[in-house]
């Protein structure tokens, strides 16, 4: 299989699986206990927390391990909006991942005022418009660092500055789930209050993520119980997952320069071969190097995906949860594409295992699928 769906999930790096293995075997302890079996698990968990924190310039106490990007987004939005026992407002953007948009909708249905701002044809948000959407009862603004469908990188600094200039108490959350592999995150440079990450997007295991919560930010927990994660996320820890996540963060950080160069090169070879048949949705310089979101005029994306699958190429029509359904991507719709244009768009995403030869073979397969379509 030529795997060009790294934005959906990535293969686990061998060193990550190796680092996790002992915690699925003899180091199985519950990190919340007092005996030595537990303490060994607890030590590993806290080392993973320190490692993850250091890699984004955070303090260990600012890391909350979660069950993935979706949970991190839920905790950020619900946790802040409902903190202090009242219902604060949320402002977000029309192109966010469902984990943010559905959470905002949940909060709206339970009485929290919600604002959704639009984007320009490249998926970019106007700082003035974002700041204008913030009301006196807004508690959290959530804007993703890079889009999972198109790869659009959102310049966060002007957005954070515009929001904070008038509303210094409003917290700023960013979903950096897609961004981490390619973009260096430093919590002070980014100047945001909350950041969601998910391990399986950069060579870590599925089902584990983290939320960076800047010191001083108060969250209402979603999970109530034994009070783990300083009361912010109860439940027995996924020690193997946390170790796997921190290891994957370290490896992805060390590999980031190569990753950027190699995925950009693979992508540009891939696109060059398709240049007569496809058009990029957003210009290269505005997007993640590993994302190739293309429009094939007059072609139905679902048909093309099935043909590609038969030819051994894995790609995607959008976000994993939306693909398969005959809905039009909310991201492309917000960017102003017509339903026909949206239905003729496909996402190819490269990753840490991608090779140039693979990109070339995949482009050949796309050309073959275009010829062979019914
Ligand atoms: N946010 C973005 C931007 C994503 O791409 C994804 C995964 O598709 C998620 C959140 C959800 O992350 P997870 O799969 O870890 O729940």
XYZ file of C-alpha atoms and ligand atoms in Angstrom:
390
model
C 0.000 0.000 0.000
C 1.210 3.504 -0.801
C 0.121 5.253 2.382
C -0.691 8.922 1.753
C -3.037 9.394 4.682
C -0.691 10.436 7.478
C -3.051 13.239 8.487
C -5.545 10.531 9.518
C -2.973 8.577 11.474
C 0.680 7.613 11.242
C 2.568 4.354 11.703
C 4.032 4.057 15.213
C 7.791 4.607 15.217
C 9.591 1.381 16.261
C 11.407 3.166 19.114
C 8.021 4.296 20.467
C 6.673 0.755 20.543
C 9.904 -0.343 22.236
C 9.620 2.349 24.899
C 6.000 1.378 25.594
C 6.515 -2.386 25.725
C 7.639 -2.734 29.371
C 4.493 -0.916 30.553
C 2.333 -3.461 28.763
C 4.307 -6.242 30.462
C 6.148 -6.389 33.796
C 5.952 -2.644 34.574
C 2.152 -2.783 34.610
C 1.551 -0.903 37.884
C -1.241 1.541 38.603
C 0.548 4.877 38.909
C -1.749 6.024 41.715
C -0.770 3.348 44.282
C 1.820 3.493 47.071
C 3.829 0.280 46.693
C 6.910 -0.111 44.577
C 5.088 -1.617 41.576
C 2.979 1.541 41.447
C 5.910 3.823 42.109
C 7.787 2.457 39.100
C 4.800 3.251 36.901
C 4.404 6.657 38.519
C 8.083 7.483 37.929
C 7.759 6.593 34.250
C 4.607 8.680 33.943
C 6.244 11.707 35.549
C 9.340 11.325 33.393
C 7.101 11.267 30.325
C 5.366 14.406 31.573
C 8.704 16.200 32.109
C 9.919 15.116 28.680
C 6.701 16.240 26.936
C 6.681 19.561 28.823
C 10.319 20.334 28.024
C 9.747 19.730 24.315
C 7.197 22.544 24.118
C 8.807 24.844 26.661
C 6.173 24.124 29.328
C 6.327 23.113 32.982
C 5.407 19.523 33.905
C 2.379 20.695 35.926
C 1.043 22.345 32.780
C 0.642 18.985 30.993
C -2.616 17.030 31.316
C -2.471 13.608 29.647
C -5.723 12.769 27.865
C -7.196 10.090 25.655
C -6.298 11.999 22.454
C -6.905 15.168 20.496
C -10.675 14.987 20.730
C -10.602 14.786 24.506
C -8.026 17.576 24.738
C -10.250 19.850 22.634
C -13.317 18.944 24.726
C -11.442 19.595 27.967
C -10.140 22.943 26.738
C -13.505 24.286 25.607
C -15.895 22.748 28.133
C -13.335 23.015 30.903
C -12.884 26.760 30.471
C -16.451 27.650 29.466
C -17.889 25.903 32.528
C -15.128 26.800 35.022
C -16.306 28.543 38.140
C -19.781 27.056 37.803
C -21.081 29.540 35.244
C -21.645 29.346 31.501
C -19.076 31.338 29.608
C -18.975 31.922 25.893
C -16.856 30.271 23.230
C -15.625 31.778 19.963
C -14.164 29.578 17.277
C -13.815 29.309 13.492
C -15.889 27.607 10.818
C -12.983 25.426 9.638
C -12.148 23.814 12.989
C -12.089 20.058 13.502
C -15.373 18.469 14.588
C -13.848 17.928 18.042
C -14.006 21.712 18.496
C -17.135 22.548 16.482
C -19.268 19.807 18.028
C -18.040 20.764 21.492
C -18.962 24.402 20.821
C -22.371 23.238 19.658
C -22.826 21.131 22.794
C -21.981 24.169 24.922
C -24.380 26.344 22.904
C -27.211 23.851 23.515
C -26.488 24.020 27.250
C -26.673 27.800 27.337
C -23.146 29.011 26.560
C -23.057 31.798 23.965
C -21.127 30.625 20.909
C -19.630 32.623 18.050
C -18.236 31.154 14.837
C -16.072 33.316 12.572
C -15.585 32.729 8.859
C -12.388 32.389 6.857
C -11.027 33.718 3.571
C -10.611 31.476 0.478
C -7.296 30.174 1.862
C -8.801 29.339 5.237
C -7.261 32.320 7.021
C -8.995 34.274 9.776
C -9.074 38.052 9.993
C -7.747 39.143 13.430
C -10.138 42.124 13.534
C -13.119 39.893 12.830
C -12.037 37.384 15.457
C -11.597 40.071 18.113
C -14.982 41.569 17.187
C -16.676 38.204 17.790
C -15.440 38.171 21.393
C -18.167 39.351 23.764
C -18.043 40.369 27.414
C -19.102 36.841 28.452
C -16.617 35.021 26.179
C -14.223 32.862 28.178
C -12.340 30.966 25.499
C -11.325 31.465 21.865
C -10.259 28.362 19.942
C -8.389 28.518 16.623
C -6.456 25.580 15.190
C -2.761 25.944 14.338
C -3.075 24.012 11.074
C -6.084 22.577 9.307
C -6.470 18.824 9.077
C -8.042 18.871 5.608
C -6.254 21.576 3.646
C -3.119 21.929 5.767
C -3.590 25.721 6.007
C -1.273 27.111 8.682
C -3.036 29.780 10.693
C -0.697 32.594 11.794
C -1.724 32.596 15.456
C 0.298 35.532 16.782
C -1.847 38.320 15.253
C -5.012 36.493 16.329
C -3.835 36.083 19.918
C -2.699 39.714 20.006
C -6.018 40.999 18.624
C -8.092 38.969 21.082
C -5.928 39.712 24.121
C -5.554 43.439 23.378
C -9.175 44.090 24.264
C -9.877 41.010 26.369
C -6.788 40.014 28.351
C -8.809 37.594 30.503
C -10.123 35.543 27.595
C -8.171 32.298 27.238
C -6.801 31.285 23.837
C -6.813 27.604 22.880
C -5.222 26.098 19.804
C -5.655 22.625 18.373
C -2.131 21.827 17.193
C -2.883 18.167 16.475
C -1.880 18.407 12.798
C 0.850 20.983 13.321
C 3.245 19.275 15.713
C 5.116 17.108 13.201
C 6.129 20.120 11.095
C 6.008 23.150 13.381
C 8.076 23.807 16.491
C 5.838 24.637 19.410
C 7.127 26.884 22.154
C 4.363 27.828 24.548
C 5.867 31.218 25.307
C 6.475 32.132 21.674
C 2.991 30.964 20.745
C 1.576 32.906 23.720
C -1.563 30.775 23.881
C -3.084 29.380 27.076
C -4.106 25.898 25.986
C -2.743 23.543 23.305
C -4.146 20.186 22.182
C -1.825 17.476 20.869
C -2.446 13.884 19.818
C 0.286 11.234 19.717
C -0.914 9.223 16.728
C -0.392 12.105 14.301
C 3.393 11.973 14.668
C 4.479 8.373 15.158
C 2.940 7.754 18.596
C 0.132 5.441 19.647
C -3.580 6.082 19.092
C -5.724 6.960 22.095
C -3.359 9.285 23.953
C -2.899 13.019 23.790
C -2.232 15.953 26.009
C -3.579 19.349 26.818
C -1.109 22.076 27.735
C -2.814 24.250 30.357
C -0.912 27.408 31.204
C -0.362 27.872 34.963
C -3.198 29.891 36.443
C -5.859 28.695 33.976
C -8.746 27.107 35.808
C -10.585 24.199 34.208
C -13.739 22.361 35.182
C -12.829 18.674 34.730
C -14.852 16.477 32.394
C -13.907 13.256 34.168
C -14.697 13.074 37.863
C -13.264 10.354 40.039
C -9.935 9.661 41.688
C -8.499 13.123 41.053
C -5.564 12.163 38.813
C -3.807 14.859 36.764
C -4.177 17.350 39.645
C -7.935 16.827 39.579
C -8.174 17.874 35.915
C -8.653 14.368 34.458
C -9.616 11.481 36.690
C -9.039 7.882 35.703
C -6.197 5.378 35.962
C -3.332 6.620 33.840
C -2.424 5.169 30.474
C 1.248 4.913 31.443
C 2.325 3.075 28.284
C 0.460 5.693 26.227
C 2.060 8.633 28.030
C 5.533 7.103 27.635
C 4.781 6.445 23.963
C 3.543 9.977 23.443
C 6.571 11.628 25.067
C 8.942 9.372 23.110
C 7.144 10.176 19.853
C 7.326 13.913 20.659
C 11.075 13.647 21.217
C 11.657 11.687 18.009
C 9.420 13.980 15.952
C 11.227 17.018 17.346
C 14.655 15.575 16.515
C 13.400 14.597 13.051
C 11.493 17.811 12.293
C 13.915 19.467 9.879
C 14.296 16.282 7.832
C 10.536 15.727 7.983
C 9.821 19.183 6.586
C 12.338 18.881 3.770
C 11.450 15.320 2.798
C 7.667 15.697 2.916
C 7.839 18.969 0.978
C 9.995 17.295 -1.657
C 7.719 14.240 -1.892
C 4.705 16.495 -2.128
C 6.135 18.683 -4.853
C 7.156 15.651 -6.970
C 3.692 14.223 -6.479
C 1.986 17.468 -7.457
C 4.294 18.138 -10.402
C 3.196 14.872 -12.013
C -0.446 15.816 -11.550
C -0.164 19.461 -12.516
C -2.208 19.036 -15.728
C -5.077 17.366 -13.897
C -5.260 18.889 -10.430
C -5.159 22.214 -8.663
C -4.013 22.910 -5.108
C -6.700 24.197 -2.764
C -4.287 26.482 -0.888
C -0.898 27.811 -2.036
C 2.116 25.809 -0.854
C 3.561 28.599 1.232
C 0.402 28.829 3.355
C 0.164 25.135 4.148
C 1.908 22.355 6.056
C 4.665 20.777 3.928
C 3.118 17.296 4.218
C -0.379 18.209 2.988
C -1.452 17.997 -0.622
C -5.087 18.975 -0.919
C -6.029 18.834 -4.584
C -9.059 19.453 -6.728
C -9.691 17.280 -9.783
C -12.359 19.152 -11.714
C -15.266 17.018 -12.833
C -14.195 13.987 -10.795
C -16.125 12.622 -7.827
C -13.748 12.237 -4.884
C -15.431 9.121 -3.462
C -15.157 7.336 -6.821
C -11.525 8.360 -7.093
C -10.789 7.130 -3.560
C -12.237 3.698 -4.326
C -10.237 3.454 -7.570
C -7.100 4.536 -5.749
C -7.671 1.977 -3.029
C -7.849 -0.730 -5.697
C -4.569 0.568 -7.108
C -2.980 0.427 -3.668
C -3.078 4.108 -2.683
C -4.555 5.251 0.629
C -5.813 8.850 0.585
C -8.752 10.683 2.121
C -11.669 12.831 1.093
C -11.423 14.963 4.211
C -11.295 14.307 7.919
C -11.514 10.650 8.891
C -14.915 10.960 10.522
C -16.433 12.686 7.491
C -14.988 10.410 4.817
C -17.348 7.726 3.677
C -20.299 9.973 4.313
C -21.688 11.821 1.312
C -21.488 15.179 3.078
C -19.677 18.207 1.749
C -16.645 19.214 3.801
C -17.536 22.063 6.160
C -13.962 23.295 5.783
C -14.128 23.660 2.016
C -17.610 25.123 2.226
C -16.374 27.779 4.668
C -13.526 28.592 2.265
C -16.085 29.324 -0.431
C -15.765 26.236 -2.626
C -18.967 25.159 -4.352
C -20.367 21.737 -3.363
C -19.175 20.363 -6.744
C -15.664 21.700 -6.148
C -15.640 20.252 -2.637
C -16.799 16.868 -3.942
C -13.930 16.787 -6.420
C -11.225 17.398 -3.803
C -8.924 14.879 -2.167
C -6.344 15.040 0.594
C -3.018 13.272 0.211
C -0.812 13.552 3.274
C 2.819 12.537 3.610
C 4.595 11.602 6.822
C 7.686 10.339 8.557
C 7.829 7.127 6.493
C 7.152 8.768 3.100
C 9.662 8.285 0.314
C 10.099 10.134 -2.948
C 9.660 6.917 -4.940
C 6.355 6.335 -3.148
C 5.131 9.818 -4.060
C 6.000 9.209 -7.703
C 4.296 5.817 -7.789
C 1.238 7.282 -6.099
C 1.030 10.067 -8.690
C 1.189 7.448 -11.465
C -1.642 5.582 -9.752
C -3.717 8.760 -9.535
C -3.226 9.348 -13.271
C -4.232 5.738 -13.931
C -7.320 6.099 -11.727
C -8.276 9.297 -13.585
C -8.002 7.458 -16.896
C -9.853 4.404 -15.642
C -12.798 6.110 -14.036
C -16.175 5.002 -15.270
N -8.017 17.895 15.852
C -7.484 17.746 14.639
C -7.033 18.963 13.892
C -7.361 16.485 14.068
O -6.852 16.350 12.843
C -7.790 15.366 14.813
C -7.717 14.006 14.243
O -8.204 13.752 13.149
C -8.320 15.567 16.098
C -8.410 16.847 16.589
C -8.779 14.432 16.937
O -7.687 13.772 17.497
P -7.840 12.277 18.014
O -7.938 11.412 16.812
O -6.573 12.023 18.785
O -9.034 12.219 18.881
